[in-house]
PDB file of N, CA and C in Angstrom:
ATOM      1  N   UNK A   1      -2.791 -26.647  10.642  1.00  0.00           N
ATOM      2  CA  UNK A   1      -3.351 -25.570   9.865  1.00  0.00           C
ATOM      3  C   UNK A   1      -2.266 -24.611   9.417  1.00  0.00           C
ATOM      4  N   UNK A   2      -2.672 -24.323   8.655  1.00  0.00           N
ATOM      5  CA  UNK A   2      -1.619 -23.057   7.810  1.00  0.00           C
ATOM      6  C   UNK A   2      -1.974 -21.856   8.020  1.00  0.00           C
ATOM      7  N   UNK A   3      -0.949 -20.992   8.802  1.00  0.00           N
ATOM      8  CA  UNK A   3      -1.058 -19.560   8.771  1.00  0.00           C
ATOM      9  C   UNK A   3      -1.329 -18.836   7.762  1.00  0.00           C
ATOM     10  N   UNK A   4      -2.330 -17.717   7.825  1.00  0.00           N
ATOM     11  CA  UNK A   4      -2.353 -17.204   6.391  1.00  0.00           C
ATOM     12  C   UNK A   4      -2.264 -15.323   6.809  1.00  0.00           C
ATOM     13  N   UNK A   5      -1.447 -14.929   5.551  1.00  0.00           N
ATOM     14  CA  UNK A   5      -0.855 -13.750   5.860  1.00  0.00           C
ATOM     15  C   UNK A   5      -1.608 -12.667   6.113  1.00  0.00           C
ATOM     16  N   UNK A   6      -1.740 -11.610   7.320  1.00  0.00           N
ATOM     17  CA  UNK A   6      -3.048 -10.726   7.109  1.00  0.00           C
ATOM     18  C   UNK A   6      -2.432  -9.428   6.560  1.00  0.00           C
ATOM     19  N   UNK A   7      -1.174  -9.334   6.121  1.00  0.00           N
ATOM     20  CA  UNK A   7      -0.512  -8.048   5.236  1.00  0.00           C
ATOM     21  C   UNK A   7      -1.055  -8.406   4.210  1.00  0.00           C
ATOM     22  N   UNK A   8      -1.755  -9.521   3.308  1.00  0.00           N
ATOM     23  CA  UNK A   8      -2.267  -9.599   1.870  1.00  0.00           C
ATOM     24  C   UNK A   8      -3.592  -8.700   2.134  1.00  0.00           C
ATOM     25  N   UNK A   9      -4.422  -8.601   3.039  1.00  0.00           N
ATOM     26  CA  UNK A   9      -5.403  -8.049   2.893  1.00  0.00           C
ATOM     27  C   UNK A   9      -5.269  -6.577   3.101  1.00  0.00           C
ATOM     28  N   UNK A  10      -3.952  -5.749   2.943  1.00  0.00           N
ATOM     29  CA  UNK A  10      -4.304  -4.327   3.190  1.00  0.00           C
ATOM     30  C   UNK A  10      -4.429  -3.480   1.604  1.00  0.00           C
ATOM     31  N   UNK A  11      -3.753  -4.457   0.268  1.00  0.00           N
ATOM     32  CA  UNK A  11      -3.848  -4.288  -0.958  1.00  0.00           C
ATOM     33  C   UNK A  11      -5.203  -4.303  -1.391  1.00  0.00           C
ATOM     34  N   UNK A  12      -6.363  -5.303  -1.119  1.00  0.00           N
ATOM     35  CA  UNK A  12      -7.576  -4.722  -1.865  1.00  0.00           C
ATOM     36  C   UNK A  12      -8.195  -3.872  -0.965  1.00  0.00           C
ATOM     37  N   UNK A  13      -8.233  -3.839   0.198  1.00  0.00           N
ATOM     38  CA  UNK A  13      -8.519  -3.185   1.503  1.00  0.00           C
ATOM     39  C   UNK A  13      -8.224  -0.951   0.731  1.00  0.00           C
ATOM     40  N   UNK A  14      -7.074  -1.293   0.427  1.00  0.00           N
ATOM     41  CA  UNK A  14      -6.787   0.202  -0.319  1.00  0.00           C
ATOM     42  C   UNK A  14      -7.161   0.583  -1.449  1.00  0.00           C
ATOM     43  N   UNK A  15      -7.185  -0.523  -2.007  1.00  0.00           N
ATOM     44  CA  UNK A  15      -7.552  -0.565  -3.207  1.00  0.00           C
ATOM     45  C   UNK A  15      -9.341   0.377  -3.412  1.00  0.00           C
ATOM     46  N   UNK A  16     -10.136  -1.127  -2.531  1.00  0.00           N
ATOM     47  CA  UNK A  16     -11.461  -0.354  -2.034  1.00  0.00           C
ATOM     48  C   UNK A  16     -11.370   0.939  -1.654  1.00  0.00           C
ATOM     49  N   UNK A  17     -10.962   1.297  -1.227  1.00  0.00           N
ATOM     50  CA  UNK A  17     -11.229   2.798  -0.327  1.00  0.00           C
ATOM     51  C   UNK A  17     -11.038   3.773  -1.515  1.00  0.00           C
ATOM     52  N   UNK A  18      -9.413   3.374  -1.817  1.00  0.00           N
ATOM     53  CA  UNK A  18      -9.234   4.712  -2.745  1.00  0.00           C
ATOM     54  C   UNK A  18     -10.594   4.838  -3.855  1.00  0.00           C
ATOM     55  N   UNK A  19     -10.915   3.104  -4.619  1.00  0.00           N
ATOM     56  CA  UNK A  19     -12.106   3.381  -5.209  1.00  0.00           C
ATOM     57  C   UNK A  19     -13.188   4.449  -4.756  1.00  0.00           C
ATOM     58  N   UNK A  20     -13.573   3.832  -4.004  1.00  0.00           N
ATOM     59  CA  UNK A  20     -14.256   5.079  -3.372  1.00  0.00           C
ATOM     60  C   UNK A  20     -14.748   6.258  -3.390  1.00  0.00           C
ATOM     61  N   UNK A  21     -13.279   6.488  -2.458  1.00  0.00           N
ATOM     62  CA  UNK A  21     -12.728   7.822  -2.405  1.00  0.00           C
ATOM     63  C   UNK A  21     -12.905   9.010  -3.809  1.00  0.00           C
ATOM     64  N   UNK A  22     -12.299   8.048  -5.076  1.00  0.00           N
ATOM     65  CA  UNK A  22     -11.933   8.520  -5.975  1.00  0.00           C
ATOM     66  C   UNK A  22     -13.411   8.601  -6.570  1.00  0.00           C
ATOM     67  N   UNK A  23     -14.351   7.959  -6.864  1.00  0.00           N
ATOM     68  CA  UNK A  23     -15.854   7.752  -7.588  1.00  0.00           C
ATOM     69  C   UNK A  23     -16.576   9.071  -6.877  1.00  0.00           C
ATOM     70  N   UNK A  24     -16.206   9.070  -5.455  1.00  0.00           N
ATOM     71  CA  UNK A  24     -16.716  10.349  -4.981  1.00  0.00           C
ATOM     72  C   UNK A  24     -16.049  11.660  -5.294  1.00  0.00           C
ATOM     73  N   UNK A  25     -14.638  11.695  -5.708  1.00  0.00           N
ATOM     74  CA  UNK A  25     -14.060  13.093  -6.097  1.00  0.00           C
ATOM     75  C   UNK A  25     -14.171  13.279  -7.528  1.00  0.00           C
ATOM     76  N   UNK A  26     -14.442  12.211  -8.343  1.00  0.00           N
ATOM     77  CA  UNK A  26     -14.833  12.184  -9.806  1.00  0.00           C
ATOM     78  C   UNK A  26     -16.267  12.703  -9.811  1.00  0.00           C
ATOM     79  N   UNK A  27     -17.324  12.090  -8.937  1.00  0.00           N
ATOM     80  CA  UNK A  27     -18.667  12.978  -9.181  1.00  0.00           C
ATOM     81  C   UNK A  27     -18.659  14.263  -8.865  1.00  0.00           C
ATOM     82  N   UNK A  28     -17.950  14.785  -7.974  1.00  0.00           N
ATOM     83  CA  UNK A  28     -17.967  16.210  -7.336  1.00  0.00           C
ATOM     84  C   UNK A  28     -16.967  16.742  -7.879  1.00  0.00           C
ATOM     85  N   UNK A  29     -16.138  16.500  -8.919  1.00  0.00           N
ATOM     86  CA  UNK A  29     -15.628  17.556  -9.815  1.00  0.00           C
ATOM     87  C   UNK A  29     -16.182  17.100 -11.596  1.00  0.00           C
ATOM     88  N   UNK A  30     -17.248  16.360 -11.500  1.00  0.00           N
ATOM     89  CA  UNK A  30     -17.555  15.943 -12.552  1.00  0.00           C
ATOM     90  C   UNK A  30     -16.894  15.570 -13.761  1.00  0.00           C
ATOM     91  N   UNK A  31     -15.681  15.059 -13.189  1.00  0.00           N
ATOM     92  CA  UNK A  31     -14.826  13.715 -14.240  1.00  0.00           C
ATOM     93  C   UNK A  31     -14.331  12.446 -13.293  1.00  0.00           C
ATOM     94  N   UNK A  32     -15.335  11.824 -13.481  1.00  0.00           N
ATOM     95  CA  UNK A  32     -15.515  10.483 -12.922  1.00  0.00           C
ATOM     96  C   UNK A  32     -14.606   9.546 -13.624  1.00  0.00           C
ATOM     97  N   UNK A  33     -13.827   9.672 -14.612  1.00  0.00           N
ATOM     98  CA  UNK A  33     -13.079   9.081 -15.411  1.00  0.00           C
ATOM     99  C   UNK A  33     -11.706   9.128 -14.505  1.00  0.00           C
ATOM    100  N   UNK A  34     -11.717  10.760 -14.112  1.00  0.00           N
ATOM    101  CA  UNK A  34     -10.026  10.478 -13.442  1.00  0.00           C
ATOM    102  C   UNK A  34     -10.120  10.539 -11.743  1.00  0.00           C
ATOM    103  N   UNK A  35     -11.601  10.616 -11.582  1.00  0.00           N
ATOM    104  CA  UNK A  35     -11.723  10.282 -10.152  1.00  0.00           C
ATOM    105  C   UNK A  35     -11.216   8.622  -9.969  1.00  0.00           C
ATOM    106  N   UNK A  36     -11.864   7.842 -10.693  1.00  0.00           N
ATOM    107  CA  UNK A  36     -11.152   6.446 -10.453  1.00  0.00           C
ATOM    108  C   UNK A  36     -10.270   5.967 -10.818  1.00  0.00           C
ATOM    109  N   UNK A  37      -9.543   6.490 -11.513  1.00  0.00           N
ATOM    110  CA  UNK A  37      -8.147   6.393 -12.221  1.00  0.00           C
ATOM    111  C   UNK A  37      -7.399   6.521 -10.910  1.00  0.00           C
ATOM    112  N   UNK A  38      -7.064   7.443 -10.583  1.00  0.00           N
ATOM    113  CA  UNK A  38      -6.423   8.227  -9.046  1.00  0.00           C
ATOM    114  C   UNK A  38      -6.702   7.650  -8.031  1.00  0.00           C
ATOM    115  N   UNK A  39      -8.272   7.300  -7.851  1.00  0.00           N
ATOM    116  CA  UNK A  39      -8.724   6.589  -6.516  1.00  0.00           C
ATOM    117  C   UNK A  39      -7.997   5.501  -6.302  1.00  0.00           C
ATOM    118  N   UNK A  40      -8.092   4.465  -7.785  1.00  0.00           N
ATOM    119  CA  UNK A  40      -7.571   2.853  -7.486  1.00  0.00           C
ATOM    120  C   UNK A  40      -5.898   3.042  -7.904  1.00  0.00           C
ATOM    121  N   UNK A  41      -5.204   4.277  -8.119  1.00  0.00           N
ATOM    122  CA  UNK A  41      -3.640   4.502  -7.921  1.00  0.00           C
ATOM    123  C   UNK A  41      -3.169   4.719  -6.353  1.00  0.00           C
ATOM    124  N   UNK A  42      -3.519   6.054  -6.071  1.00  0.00           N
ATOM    125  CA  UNK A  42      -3.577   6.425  -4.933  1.00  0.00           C
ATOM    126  C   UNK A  42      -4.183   4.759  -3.964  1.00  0.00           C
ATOM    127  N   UNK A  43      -4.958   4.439  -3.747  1.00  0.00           N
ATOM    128  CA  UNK A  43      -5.240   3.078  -2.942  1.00  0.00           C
ATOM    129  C   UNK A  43      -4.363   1.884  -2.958  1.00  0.00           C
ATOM    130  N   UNK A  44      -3.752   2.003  -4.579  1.00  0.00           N
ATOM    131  CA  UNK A  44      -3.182   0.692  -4.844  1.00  0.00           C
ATOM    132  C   UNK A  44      -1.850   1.015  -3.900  1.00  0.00           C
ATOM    133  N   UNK A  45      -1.458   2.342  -4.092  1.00  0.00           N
ATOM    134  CA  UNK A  45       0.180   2.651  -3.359  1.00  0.00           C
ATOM    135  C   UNK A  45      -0.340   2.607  -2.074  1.00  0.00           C
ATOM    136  N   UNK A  46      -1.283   2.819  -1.402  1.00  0.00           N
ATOM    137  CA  UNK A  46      -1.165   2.800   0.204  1.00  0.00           C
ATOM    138  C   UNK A  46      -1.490   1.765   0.593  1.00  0.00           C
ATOM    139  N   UNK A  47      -2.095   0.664  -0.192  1.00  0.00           N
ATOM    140  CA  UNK A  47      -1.904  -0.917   0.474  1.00  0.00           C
ATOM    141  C   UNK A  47      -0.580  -1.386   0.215  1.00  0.00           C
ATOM    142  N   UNK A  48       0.205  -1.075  -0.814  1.00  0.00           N
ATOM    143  CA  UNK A  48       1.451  -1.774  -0.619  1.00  0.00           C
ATOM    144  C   UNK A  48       2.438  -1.278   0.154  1.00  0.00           C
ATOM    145  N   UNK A  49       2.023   0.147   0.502  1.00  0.00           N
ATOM    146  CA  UNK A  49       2.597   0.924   1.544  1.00  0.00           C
ATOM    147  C   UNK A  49       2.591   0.275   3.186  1.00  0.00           C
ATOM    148  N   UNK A  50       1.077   0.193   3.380  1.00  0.00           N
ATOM    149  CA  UNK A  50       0.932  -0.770   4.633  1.00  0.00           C
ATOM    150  C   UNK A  50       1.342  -1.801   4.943  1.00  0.00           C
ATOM    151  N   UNK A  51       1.529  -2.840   3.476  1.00  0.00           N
ATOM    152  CA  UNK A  51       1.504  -4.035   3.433  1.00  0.00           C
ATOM    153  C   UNK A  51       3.359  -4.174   3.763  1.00  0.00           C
ATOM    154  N   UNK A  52       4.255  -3.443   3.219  1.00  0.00           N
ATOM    155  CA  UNK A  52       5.639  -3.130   3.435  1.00  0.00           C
ATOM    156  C   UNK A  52       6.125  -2.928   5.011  1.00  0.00           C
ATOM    157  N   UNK A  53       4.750  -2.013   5.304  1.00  0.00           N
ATOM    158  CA  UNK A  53       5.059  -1.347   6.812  1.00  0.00           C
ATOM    159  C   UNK A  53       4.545  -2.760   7.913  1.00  0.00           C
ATOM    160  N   UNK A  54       3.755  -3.840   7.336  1.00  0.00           N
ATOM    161  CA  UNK A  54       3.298  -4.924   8.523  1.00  0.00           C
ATOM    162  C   UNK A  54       4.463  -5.647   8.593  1.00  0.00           C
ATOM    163  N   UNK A  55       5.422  -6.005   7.061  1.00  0.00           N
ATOM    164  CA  UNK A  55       6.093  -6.711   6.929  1.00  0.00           C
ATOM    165  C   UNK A  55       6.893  -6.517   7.951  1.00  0.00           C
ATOM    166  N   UNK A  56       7.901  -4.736   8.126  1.00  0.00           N
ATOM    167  CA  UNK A  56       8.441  -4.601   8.280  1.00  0.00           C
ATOM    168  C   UNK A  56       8.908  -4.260  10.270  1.00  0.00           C
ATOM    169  N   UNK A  57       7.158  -4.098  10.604  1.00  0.00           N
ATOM    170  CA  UNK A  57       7.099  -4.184  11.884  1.00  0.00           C
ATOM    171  C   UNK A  57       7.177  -5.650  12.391  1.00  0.00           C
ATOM    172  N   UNK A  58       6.729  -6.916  11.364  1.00  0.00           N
ATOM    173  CA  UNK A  58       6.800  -8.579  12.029  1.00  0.00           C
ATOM    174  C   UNK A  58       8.161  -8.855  12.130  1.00  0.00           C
ATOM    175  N   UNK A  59       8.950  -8.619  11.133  1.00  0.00           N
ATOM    176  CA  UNK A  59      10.441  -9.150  11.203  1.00  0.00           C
ATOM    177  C   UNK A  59      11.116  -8.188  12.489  1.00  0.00           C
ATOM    178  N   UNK A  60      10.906  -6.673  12.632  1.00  0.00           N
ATOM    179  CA  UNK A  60      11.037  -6.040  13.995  1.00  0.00           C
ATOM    180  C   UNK A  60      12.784  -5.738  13.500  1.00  0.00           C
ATOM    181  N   UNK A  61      13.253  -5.736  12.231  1.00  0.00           N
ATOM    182  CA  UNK A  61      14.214  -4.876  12.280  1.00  0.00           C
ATOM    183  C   UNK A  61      14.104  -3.522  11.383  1.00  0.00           C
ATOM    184  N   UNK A  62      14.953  -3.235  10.426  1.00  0.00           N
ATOM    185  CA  UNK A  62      14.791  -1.283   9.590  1.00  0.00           C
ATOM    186  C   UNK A  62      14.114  -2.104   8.142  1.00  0.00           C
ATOM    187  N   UNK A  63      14.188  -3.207   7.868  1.00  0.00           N
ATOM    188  CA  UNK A  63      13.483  -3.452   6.388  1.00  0.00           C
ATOM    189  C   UNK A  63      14.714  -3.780   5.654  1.00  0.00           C
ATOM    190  N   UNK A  64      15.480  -3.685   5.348  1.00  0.00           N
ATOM    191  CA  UNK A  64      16.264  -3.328   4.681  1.00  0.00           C
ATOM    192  C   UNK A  64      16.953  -4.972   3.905  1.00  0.00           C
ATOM    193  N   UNK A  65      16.815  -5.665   4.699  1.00  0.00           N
ATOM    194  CA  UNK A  65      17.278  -7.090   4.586  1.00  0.00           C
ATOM    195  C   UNK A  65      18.639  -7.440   5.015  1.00  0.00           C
ATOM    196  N   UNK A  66      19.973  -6.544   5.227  1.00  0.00           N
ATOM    197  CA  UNK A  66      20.781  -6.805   5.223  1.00  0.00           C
ATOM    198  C   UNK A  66      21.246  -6.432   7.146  1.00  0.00           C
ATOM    199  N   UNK A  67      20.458  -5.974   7.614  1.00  0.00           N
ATOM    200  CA  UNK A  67      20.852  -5.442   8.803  1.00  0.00           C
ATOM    201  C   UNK A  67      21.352  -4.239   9.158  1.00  0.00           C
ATOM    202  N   UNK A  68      21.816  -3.810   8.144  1.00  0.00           N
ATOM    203  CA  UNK A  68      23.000  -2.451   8.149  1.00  0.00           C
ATOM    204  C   UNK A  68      21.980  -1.115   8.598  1.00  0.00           C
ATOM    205  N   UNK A  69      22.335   0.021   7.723  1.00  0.00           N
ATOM    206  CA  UNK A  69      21.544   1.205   7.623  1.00  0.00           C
ATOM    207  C   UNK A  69      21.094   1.746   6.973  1.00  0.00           C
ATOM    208  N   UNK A  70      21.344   0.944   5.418  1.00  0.00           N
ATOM    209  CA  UNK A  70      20.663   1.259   4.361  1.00  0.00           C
ATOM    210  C   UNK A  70      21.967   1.740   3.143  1.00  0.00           C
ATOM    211  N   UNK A  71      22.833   2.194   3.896  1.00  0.00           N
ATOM    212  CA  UNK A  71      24.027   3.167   2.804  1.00  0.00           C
ATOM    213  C   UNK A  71      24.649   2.079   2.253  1.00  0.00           C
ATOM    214  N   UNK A  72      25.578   2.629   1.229  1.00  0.00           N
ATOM    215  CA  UNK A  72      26.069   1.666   0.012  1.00  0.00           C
ATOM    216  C   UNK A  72      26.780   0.801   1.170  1.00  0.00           C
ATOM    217  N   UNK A  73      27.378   0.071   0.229  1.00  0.00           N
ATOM    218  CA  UNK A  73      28.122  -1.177   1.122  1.00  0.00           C
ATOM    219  C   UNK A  73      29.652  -1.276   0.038  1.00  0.00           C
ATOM    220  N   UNK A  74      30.147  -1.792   0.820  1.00  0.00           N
ATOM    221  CA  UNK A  74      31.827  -1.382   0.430  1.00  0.00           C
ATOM    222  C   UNK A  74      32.403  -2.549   0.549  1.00  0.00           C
ATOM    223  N   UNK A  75      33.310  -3.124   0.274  1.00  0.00           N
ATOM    224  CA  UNK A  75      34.243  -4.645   0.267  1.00  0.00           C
ATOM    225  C   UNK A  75      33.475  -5.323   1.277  1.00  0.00           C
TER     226      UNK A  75
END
């Protein structure tokens, strides 16, 4: 059987919510237009936010790919 990734599911997972979120702050300021605009922005960045942060806790080093500390790199 094939492993299947559970960091793919925190993108619609945010996605949903911010919807939400946002349909409810669009009715209660009565522009529902930029309540979901915002909702499914705001959602879309915090699933790929999570989804970065599962990655980055499975591999168990800084993210970075190279090992280092992040600063430029020199010869």
């Amino acid at each position: 059987m094939r492993k299947t990734g559970k960091t793919a599911a925190f993108l619609p997972l945010g996605v949903g919510v911010g919807l939400a979120l946002g349909s409810a702050l669009g009715v209660a300021t009565d522009n529902l237009a930029l309540g979901l605009a915002l909702g499914v922005a705001l959602g879309a960045s915090f699933g790929v936010a999570m989804m970065a942060s599962q990655t980055k806790k499975r591999r168990g080093d800084g993210g970075d790919g190279d090992g280092g500390d992040g600063g430029p790199h020199y010869g």
